[in-house]
Tab-separated table of C-alpha atoms and ligand atoms in Angstrom:
chain	number	residue	atom	x	y	z
F	1	MET	CA	-14.975	-4.358	18.606
F	2	ALA	CA	-12.361	-1.619	18.142
F	3	ALA	CA	-10.326	-1.722	14.916
F	4	LEU	CA	-6.719	-2.936	15.062
F	5	LEU	CA	-5.608	0.188	13.199
F	6	ASP	CA	-7.614	3.401	13.101
F	7	VAL	CA	-6.336	6.146	10.794
F	8	GLN	CA	-8.101	9.449	11.443
F	9	ASN	CA	-7.828	12.546	9.243
F	10	LEU	CA	-4.351	11.732	7.953
F	11	SER	CA	-2.788	14.539	5.915
F	12	THR	CA	0.787	14.359	4.640
F	13	ARG	CA	2.489	16.996	2.533
F	14	PHE	CA	5.901	17.638	0.998
F	15	ASN	CA	7.032	21.236	1.354
F	16	LEU	CA	9.120	21.824	-1.765
F	17	VAL	CA	10.760	25.114	-2.701
F	18	ALA	CA	8.435	25.759	-5.645
F	19	HIS	CA	5.210	24.415	-4.152
F	20	THR	CA	3.635	22.162	-1.543
F	21	VAL	CA	2.582	18.675	-2.607
F	22	ARG	CA	-0.508	17.588	-0.693
F	23	ALA	CA	0.236	13.869	-1.052
F	24	VAL	CA	-2.423	12.655	1.406
F	25	GLU	CA	-5.436	14.758	2.387
F	26	ASP	CA	-7.776	14.033	5.241
F	27	VAL	CA	-7.719	10.270	4.787
F	28	SER	CA	-9.557	8.153	7.395
F	29	PHE	CA	-9.974	4.376	7.443
F	30	THR	CA	-9.768	1.371	9.735
F	31	LEU	CA	-8.159	-2.041	9.463
F	32	ASN	CA	-9.665	-4.954	11.364
F	33	GLU	CA	-8.058	-8.150	12.647
F	34	ASN	CA	-7.402	-10.686	9.846
F	35	GLU	CA	-8.493	-8.227	7.183
F	36	ILE	CA	-6.898	-7.378	3.837
F	37	LEU	CA	-7.494	-3.762	2.846
F	38	ALA	CA	-6.256	-2.836	-0.630
F	39	ILE	CA	-5.325	0.713	-1.610
F	40	ALA	CA	-5.564	1.227	-5.370
F	41	GLY	CA	-5.068	4.173	-7.689
F	42	GLU	CA	-2.843	5.533	-10.413
F	43	SER	CA	0.749	6.632	-9.938
F	44	GLY	CA	1.103	9.647	-7.646
F	45	SER	CA	-2.296	9.209	-5.962
F	46	GLY	CA	-0.754	9.030	-2.470
F	47	LYS	CA	-0.771	5.270	-1.809
F	48	SER	CA	2.851	4.992	-0.634
F	49	ALA	CA	2.710	8.265	1.299
F	50	THR	CA	-0.327	6.884	3.191
F	51	ILE	CA	1.345	3.685	4.339
F	52	LEU	CA	4.723	5.328	5.014
F	53	SER	CA	2.852	7.749	7.295
F	54	ILE	CA	1.433	4.808	9.270
F	55	LEU	CA	4.960	3.891	10.425
F	56	LYS	CA	5.926	7.568	10.699
F	57	LEU	CA	8.515	7.065	7.963
F	58	ILE	CA	7.907	10.371	6.179
F	59	GLN	CA	11.182	12.258	5.904
F	60	ARG	CA	11.807	15.974	5.360
F	61	PRO	CA	10.694	17.897	3.324
F	62	GLY	CA	7.693	15.689	4.097
F	63	GLU	CA	5.501	16.381	7.102
F	64	ILE	CA	2.472	14.715	8.678
F	65	ASP	CA	-0.165	17.218	9.777
F	66	GLY	CA	-0.414	17.614	13.558
F	67	SER	CA	-4.144	16.886	13.589
F	68	SER	CA	-3.657	13.376	12.122
F	69	ARG	CA	-4.153	10.327	14.390
F	70	ILE	CA	-3.017	6.752	13.758
F	71	LEU	CA	-4.212	4.470	16.532
F	72	PHE	CA	-2.717	0.985	16.789
F	73	ASP	CA	-4.288	-1.055	19.573
F	74	GLY	CA	-5.609	2.262	20.858
F	75	LYS	CA	-2.186	4.000	21.014
F	76	ASP	CA	-1.307	6.894	18.671
F	77	ILE	CA	1.731	5.930	16.570
F	78	LEU	CA	2.344	9.564	15.616
F	79	ARG	CA	2.878	10.429	19.282
F	80	MET	CA	5.166	7.483	20.150
F	81	SER	CA	8.795	8.025	21.222
F	82	GLU	CA	11.648	6.824	18.940
F	83	PRO	CA	12.334	3.718	21.136
F	84	GLU	CA	8.614	2.845	21.042
F	85	LEU	CA	8.587	3.282	17.262
F	86	ASN	CA	11.682	1.113	16.864
F	87	SER	CA	10.141	-1.763	18.755
F	88	LEU	CA	6.937	-1.412	16.710
F	89	ARG	CA	8.566	-1.242	13.266
F	90	GLY	CA	9.437	-4.631	11.817
F	91	LYS	CA	7.830	-6.497	14.713
F	92	SER	CA	4.192	-5.541	15.308
F	93	ILE	CA	3.888	-3.623	12.021
F	94	SER	CA	6.223	-4.426	9.173
F	95	MET	CA	6.522	-3.086	5.682
F	96	ILE	CA	7.415	-4.351	2.243
F	97	PHE	CA	8.812	-1.244	0.549
F	98	GLN	CA	8.075	-0.385	-3.061
F	99	GLU	CA	11.784	0.278	-3.518
F	100	PRO	CA	13.901	-2.863	-2.772
F	101	SER	CA	16.928	-0.721	-1.888
F	102	ALA	CA	14.945	0.676	1.073
F	103	SER	CA	14.905	-2.750	2.739
F	104	PHE	CA	18.419	-4.149	2.334
F	105	ASN	CA	21.876	-2.778	3.028
F	106	PRO	CA	24.113	-3.693	0.046
F	107	LEU	CA	27.073	-4.424	2.362
F	108	PHE	CA	25.598	-7.380	4.271
F	109	THR	CA	24.208	-10.727	3.139
F	110	VAL	CA	20.449	-11.116	2.889
F	111	GLY	CA	20.420	-13.905	5.512
F	112	ALA	CA	22.484	-11.858	7.996
F	113	GLN	CA	20.062	-8.935	7.674
F	114	ILE	CA	16.975	-11.093	8.258
F	115	ALA	CA	18.775	-12.777	11.188
F	116	GLU	CA	19.590	-9.405	12.722
F	117	VAL	CA	15.930	-8.376	12.713
F	118	LEU	CA	15.022	-11.702	14.350
F	119	ARG	CA	17.696	-11.219	17.024
F	120	ALA	CA	16.647	-7.641	17.736
F	121	HIS	CA	12.932	-8.328	18.062
F	122	LEU	CA	12.644	-11.977	19.135
F	123	ARG	CA	15.939	-12.279	21.044
F	124	LEU	CA	17.017	-15.444	19.195
F	125	SER	CA	20.651	-16.624	19.365
F	126	LYS	CA	22.959	-16.077	16.379
F	127	THR	CA	22.702	-19.717	15.180
F	128	GLU	CA	18.929	-19.877	15.727
F	129	SER	CA	18.367	-16.607	13.886
F	130	LEU	CA	20.494	-17.664	10.861
F	131	CYS	CA	18.592	-20.967	10.648
F	132	ARG	CA	15.246	-19.159	10.905
F	133	ALA	CA	16.345	-16.668	8.200
F	134	ALA	CA	16.889	-19.562	5.753
F	135	GLU	CA	13.458	-20.951	6.718
F	136	VAL	CA	11.638	-17.692	5.990
F	137	LEU	CA	13.437	-17.402	2.627
F	138	ALA	CA	12.260	-20.934	1.768
F	139	GLN	CA	8.723	-19.945	2.783
F	140	VAL	CA	8.615	-17.315	0.028
F	141	HIS	CA	9.661	-19.984	-2.504
F	142	ILE	CA	13.315	-19.023	-2.876
F	143	PRO	CA	15.069	-22.178	-4.104
F	144	ASN	CA	18.246	-23.306	-2.245
F	145	ALA	CA	17.343	-20.891	0.528
F	146	ARG	CA	20.363	-21.797	2.710
F	147	GLU	CA	22.808	-20.818	-0.025
F	148	ARG	CA	20.801	-17.771	-1.121
F	149	ALA	CA	20.865	-16.542	2.501
F	150	ARG	CA	24.635	-16.144	2.069
F	151	ASP	CA	24.203	-13.931	-1.017
F	152	PHE	CA	24.516	-10.159	-1.013
F	153	PRO	CA	21.445	-8.250	-2.281
F	154	PHE	CA	23.087	-7.493	-5.673
F	155	GLN	CA	23.558	-11.242	-6.282
F	156	LEU	CA	19.790	-11.867	-6.297
F	157	SER	CA	17.563	-11.275	-9.319
F	158	GLY	CA	14.907	-8.536	-9.011
F	159	GLY	CA	12.162	-11.098	-8.379
F	160	MET	CA	14.225	-12.954	-5.755
F	161	LEU	CA	15.107	-9.721	-3.971
F	162	GLN	CA	11.427	-8.823	-3.869
F	163	ARG	CA	10.662	-12.222	-2.315
F	164	ALA	CA	13.539	-11.735	0.170
F	165	MET	CA	11.937	-8.400	1.171
F	166	ILE	CA	8.659	-10.207	1.770
F	167	ALA	CA	10.536	-12.778	3.892
F	168	LEU	CA	12.149	-9.983	5.912
F	169	ALA	CA	8.755	-8.345	6.503
F	170	LEU	CA	7.142	-11.645	7.586
F	171	ALA	CA	10.091	-12.842	9.702
F	172	CYS	CA	8.824	-11.658	13.098
F	173	GLY	CA	5.181	-12.604	12.526
F	174	PRO	CA	3.799	-9.042	12.380
F	175	ARG	CA	0.223	-8.206	13.378
F	176	ILE	CA	0.014	-5.792	10.445
F	177	LEU	CA	1.851	-6.024	7.145
F	178	LEU	CA	2.028	-2.900	4.979
F	179	ALA	CA	2.768	-4.219	1.481
F	180	ASP	CA	3.609	-1.631	-1.182
F	181	GLU	CA	3.194	-3.242	-4.620
F	182	PRO	CA	4.900	-6.420	-3.347
F	183	THR	CA	4.500	-8.497	-6.493
F	184	THR	CA	5.360	-6.058	-9.291
F	185	ALA	CA	8.752	-7.636	-10.133
F	186	LEU	CA	7.391	-11.197	-10.098
F	187	ASP	CA	6.226	-13.424	-12.923
F	188	PRO	CA	2.485	-14.310	-12.767
F	189	THR	CA	3.007	-17.801	-11.287
F	190	THR	CA	5.314	-16.637	-8.489
F	191	SER	CA	3.064	-13.646	-7.921
F	192	MET	CA	0.042	-15.934	-7.391
F	193	ARG	CA	1.988	-18.132	-4.949
F	194	ILE	CA	3.086	-15.077	-2.945
F	195	LEU	CA	-0.463	-13.696	-2.864
F	196	GLU	CA	-1.676	-17.091	-1.615
F	197	LEU	CA	1.018	-17.110	1.078
F	198	LEU	CA	0.087	-13.586	2.202
F	199	LYS	CA	-3.587	-14.464	2.277
F	200	GLU	CA	-2.841	-17.603	4.319
F	201	LYS	CA	-1.029	-15.449	6.880
F	202	THR	CA	-4.104	-13.299	7.332
F	203	GLN	CA	-6.206	-16.393	7.930
F	204	GLY	CA	-4.090	-18.710	10.067
F	205	ALA	CA	-1.417	-16.524	11.619
F	206	GLY	CA	-3.672	-13.662	12.705
F	207	MET	CA	-2.055	-11.046	10.490
F	208	SER	CA	-3.862	-8.081	8.900
F	209	MET	CA	-2.608	-6.385	5.780
F	210	ILE	CA	-2.769	-3.164	3.799
F	211	PHE	CA	-1.948	-4.094	0.236
F	212	VAL	CA	-1.037	-1.288	-2.160
F	213	THR	CA	-1.460	-1.880	-5.866
F	214	HIS	CA	-2.327	-0.195	-9.131
F	215	ASP	CA	-3.469	-3.555	-10.451
F	216	LEU	CA	-7.162	-3.991	-9.611
F	217	GLU	CA	-7.298	-7.295	-11.437
F	218	ILE	CA	-5.455	-9.238	-8.740
F	219	LEU	CA	-7.745	-8.043	-5.947
F	220	SER	CA	-10.784	-10.163	-6.750
F	221	GLY	CA	-11.007	-12.950	-4.153
F	222	PHE	CA	-7.987	-11.506	-2.351
F	223	ALA	CA	-8.872	-8.219	-0.665
F	224	GLY	CA	-11.783	-7.843	1.748
F	225	ARG	CA	-12.131	-4.094	1.200
F	226	ILE	CA	-10.741	-1.701	-1.407
F	227	MET	CA	-9.973	1.981	-1.006
F	228	VAL	CA	-9.471	3.897	-4.258
F	229	MET	CA	-7.310	7.027	-4.021
F	230	TYR	CA	-6.913	9.925	-6.429
F	231	ALA	CA	-4.822	13.076	-5.909
F	232	GLY	CA	-4.314	12.278	-2.213
F	233	ARG	CA	-7.994	11.737	-1.410
F	234	ILE	CA	-10.219	8.696	-0.942
F	235	PHE	CA	-12.574	8.625	-3.944
F	236	GLU	CA	-14.306	5.359	-3.149
F	237	SER	CA	-14.034	2.662	-0.509
F	238	GLY	CA	-16.092	-0.396	0.246
F	239	PRO	CA	-16.302	-4.189	0.195
F	240	ALA	CA	-14.068	-5.546	-2.602
F	241	CYS	CA	-16.972	-7.217	-4.418
F	242	SER	CA	-18.960	-3.935	-4.558
F	243	VAL	CA	-15.983	-1.852	-5.706
F	244	LEU	CA	-14.974	-4.363	-8.379
F	245	GLU	CA	-18.402	-5.435	-9.606
F	246	ASP	CA	-20.560	-2.409	-8.979
F	247	PRO	CA	-18.223	0.608	-8.770
F	248	LEU	CA	-19.798	3.947	-7.867
F	249	HIS	CA	-17.216	6.566	-8.834
F	250	PRO	CA	-16.556	7.345	-12.523
F	251	TYR	CA	-12.834	7.139	-11.689
F	252	THR	CA	-13.168	3.574	-10.324
F	253	LYS	CA	-15.205	2.656	-13.413
F	254	ASP	CA	-12.494	4.093	-15.675
F	255	LEU	CA	-9.746	2.289	-13.751
F	256	LEU	CA	-11.591	-1.018	-14.123
F	257	ALA	CA	-12.237	-0.391	-17.814
F	258	ALA	CA	-8.489	0.152	-18.269
F	259	VAL	CA	-7.608	-3.325	-16.913
F	260	PRO	CA	-6.288	-5.304	-19.910
F	261	ARG	CA	-8.370	-8.426	-20.532
F	262	PRO	CA	-7.784	-11.372	-22.864
F	263	GLY	CA	-9.414	-10.745	-26.247
F	264	VAL	CA	-9.625	-6.986	-25.716
F	265	PHE	CA	-7.791	-6.288	-28.998
F	266	LYS	CA	-10.317	-8.444	-30.854
F	267	ASP	CA	-13.224	-6.144	-29.880
F	268	THR	CA	-11.859	-2.663	-30.442
F	269	GLY	CA	-8.382	-3.151	-31.845
F	270	ARG	CA	-6.855	-1.225	-28.932
F	271	LEU	CA	-6.612	-1.031	-25.153
F	272	TYR	CA	-8.785	1.403	-23.211
F	273	SER	CA	-6.888	4.073	-21.319
F	274	ILE	CA	-8.244	6.914	-19.173
F	275	GLN	CA	-8.127	10.221	-21.030
F	276	GLY	CA	-5.877	12.996	-19.688
F	277	ARG	CA	-3.438	12.485	-16.858
F	278	VAL	CA	-3.144	12.620	-13.094
F	279	PRO	CA	-2.888	16.301	-12.026
F	280	GLU	CA	0.635	17.551	-11.537
F	281	ALA	CA	1.832	17.584	-7.952
F	282	GLY	CA	1.129	20.993	-6.445
F	283	ASN	CA	-1.209	21.952	-9.274
F	284	ARG	CA	-4.511	20.299	-8.442
F	285	PRO	CA	-7.575	21.588	-10.317
F	286	PRO	CA	-10.320	23.266	-8.275
F	287	GLY	CA	-13.524	21.349	-7.527
F	288	CYS	CA	-13.339	17.586	-7.964
F	289	ALA	CA	-9.711	16.762	-8.868
F	290	TYR	CA	-10.961	14.224	-11.430
F	291	HIS	CA	-13.274	16.612	-13.326
F	292	PRO	CA	-10.884	17.359	-16.245
F	293	ARG	CA	-10.835	13.623	-17.075
F	294	CYS	CA	-14.407	12.713	-16.145
F	295	SER	CA	-16.977	12.187	-18.908
F	296	ARG	CA	-19.807	12.918	-16.425
F	297	ALA	CA	-18.468	16.164	-14.958
F	298	THR	CA	-20.927	19.048	-14.562
F	299	GLU	CA	-20.315	22.763	-13.988
F	300	LEU	CA	-20.526	22.240	-10.207
F	301	CYS	CA	-17.808	19.534	-10.324
F	302	ARG	CA	-15.444	22.182	-11.725
F	303	THR	CA	-15.870	24.499	-8.754
F	304	GLU	CA	-16.929	22.567	-5.655
F	305	GLU	CA	-15.144	19.607	-4.169
F	306	PRO	CA	-17.633	16.849	-3.278
F	307	ALA	CA	-17.654	15.306	0.208
F	308	LEU	CA	-17.169	11.589	0.861
F	309	ILE	CA	-20.656	10.197	1.374
F	310	GLN	CA	-21.986	6.790	2.366
F	311	LYS	CA	-23.911	4.746	-0.162
F	312	ASN	CA	-25.037	1.308	1.102
F	313	SER	CA	-21.876	-0.340	2.443
F	314	SER	CA	-19.501	1.887	0.426
F	315	PHE	CA	-18.263	5.484	0.548
F	316	VAL	CA	-17.944	7.652	-2.556
F	317	ARG	CA	-16.740	11.182	-3.271
F	318	CYS	CA	-18.896	12.139	-6.242
F	319	ARG	CA	-21.814	14.478	-6.800
F	320	LEU	CA	-23.610	11.862	-8.943
F	321	HIS	CA	-24.480	10.028	-5.721
F	322	VAL	CA	-25.625	12.952	-3.584
S	401	ATP	N1	9.945	12.470	-0.956
S	401	ATP	C1	9.100	13.182	-1.697
S	401	ATP	N2	9.370	14.462	-2.025
S	401	ATP	C2	8.499	15.194	-2.773
S	401	ATP	N3	7.315	14.741	-3.231
S	401	ATP	C3	6.997	13.466	-2.936
S	401	ATP	C4	7.867	12.622	-2.164
S	401	ATP	N4	7.282	11.399	-2.028
S	401	ATP	C5	6.101	11.490	-2.691
S	401	ATP	N5	5.932	12.710	-3.216
S	401	ATP	C6	4.771	13.190	-4.006
S	401	ATP	O1	3.589	12.851	-3.304
S	401	ATP	C7	2.577	12.415	-4.195
S	401	ATP	C8	2.111	11.019	-3.799
S	401	ATP	O2	3.209	10.133	-3.982
S	401	ATP	P1	3.132	8.576	-3.626
S	401	ATP	O3	4.528	8.065	-3.701
S	401	ATP	O4	2.398	8.388	-2.364
S	401	ATP	O5	2.266	8.032	-4.861
S	401	ATP	P2	1.837	6.521	-5.183
S	401	ATP	O6	0.340	6.484	-5.227
S	401	ATP	O7	2.508	5.589	-4.241
S	401	ATP	O8	2.386	6.343	-6.681
S	401	ATP	P3	3.103	5.075	-7.395
S	401	ATP	O9	1.987	4.181	-7.864
S	401	ATP	O10	3.849	5.686	-8.524
S	401	ATP	O11	4.003	4.422	-6.401
S	401	ATP	C9	3.188	12.467	-5.598
S	401	ATP	O12	2.795	13.675	-6.201
S	401	ATP	C10	4.673	12.453	-5.335
S	401	ATP	O13	5.372	13.148	-6.346
S	402	MG	MG1	3.964	4.184	-4.478
């Protein structure tokens, strides 16, 4: 069966005056019906640029390479007309933005903005759409949803605004939800309830999801597959249980070792953190981009970039597995 979304050789760059940032480089993956695919990696690894590219939301000086293909139901999103894109965005594929200000206009109430999306895509009447807006706000556990719907974005707390964004993205029952760190502003209990709600939607309501996070800990039992990115490239991808329990790439191992766990201070007196830092944008080291931070790097890793190779049901970009 063909995948619902098929991303082929996606490359996205930002052409700055001083240098070009290769934010996403030759990234290919698929998303199946009812699947949750997580994209994980440190800050600046290209997670947001990847999912913004899927809805063709990259703005100048950003540019998606002409050889990239993003097939949704067999049709290439990157070659759709503006009207086609407008009917796709928010309806068939919706997005929870990392930045709350990207979702809401400060001049209109939250309820009115959700209602407008419902009217535009589902052709509901004004009264029906306002009622439905309050319902979707209640669904994401916003108390007194009817009153909150009459609030302006600045009147909601950070956590409530994040939940309102989730409500906006779910309002039209999308086939694909692109969720960019949707629970970062939430307390752990609310975060768990939202993750449960999102998971439910991928089971009952026939939704698929790409879930972006830097927090690998929450993915166990949640994501079906995980794709780990570093410096714009896929470094490892595979079934969530393999990536979390039996990681192949030294980078994935380091990321997992850096997850804070209860009692960690008791053992060593301090938290583990990966040595060095993510390469500066536009100044990527030659060879494997991770070699300056990798404890297993060899001379060859410093000069030659490894290819992404298959190992059992996973893919890994590391010479250790050749
Ligand atoms: N509008 C832009 N202009 C210039 N460079 C950009 C722009 N957006 C992203 N970049 C660069 O592209 C690279 C990838 O950025 P991206 O936002 O995709 O990272 P990310 O993995 O989502 O990080 P984070 O976890 O911090 O959200 C970074 O080097 C970033 O500085
Ligand atoms: Mg991001």
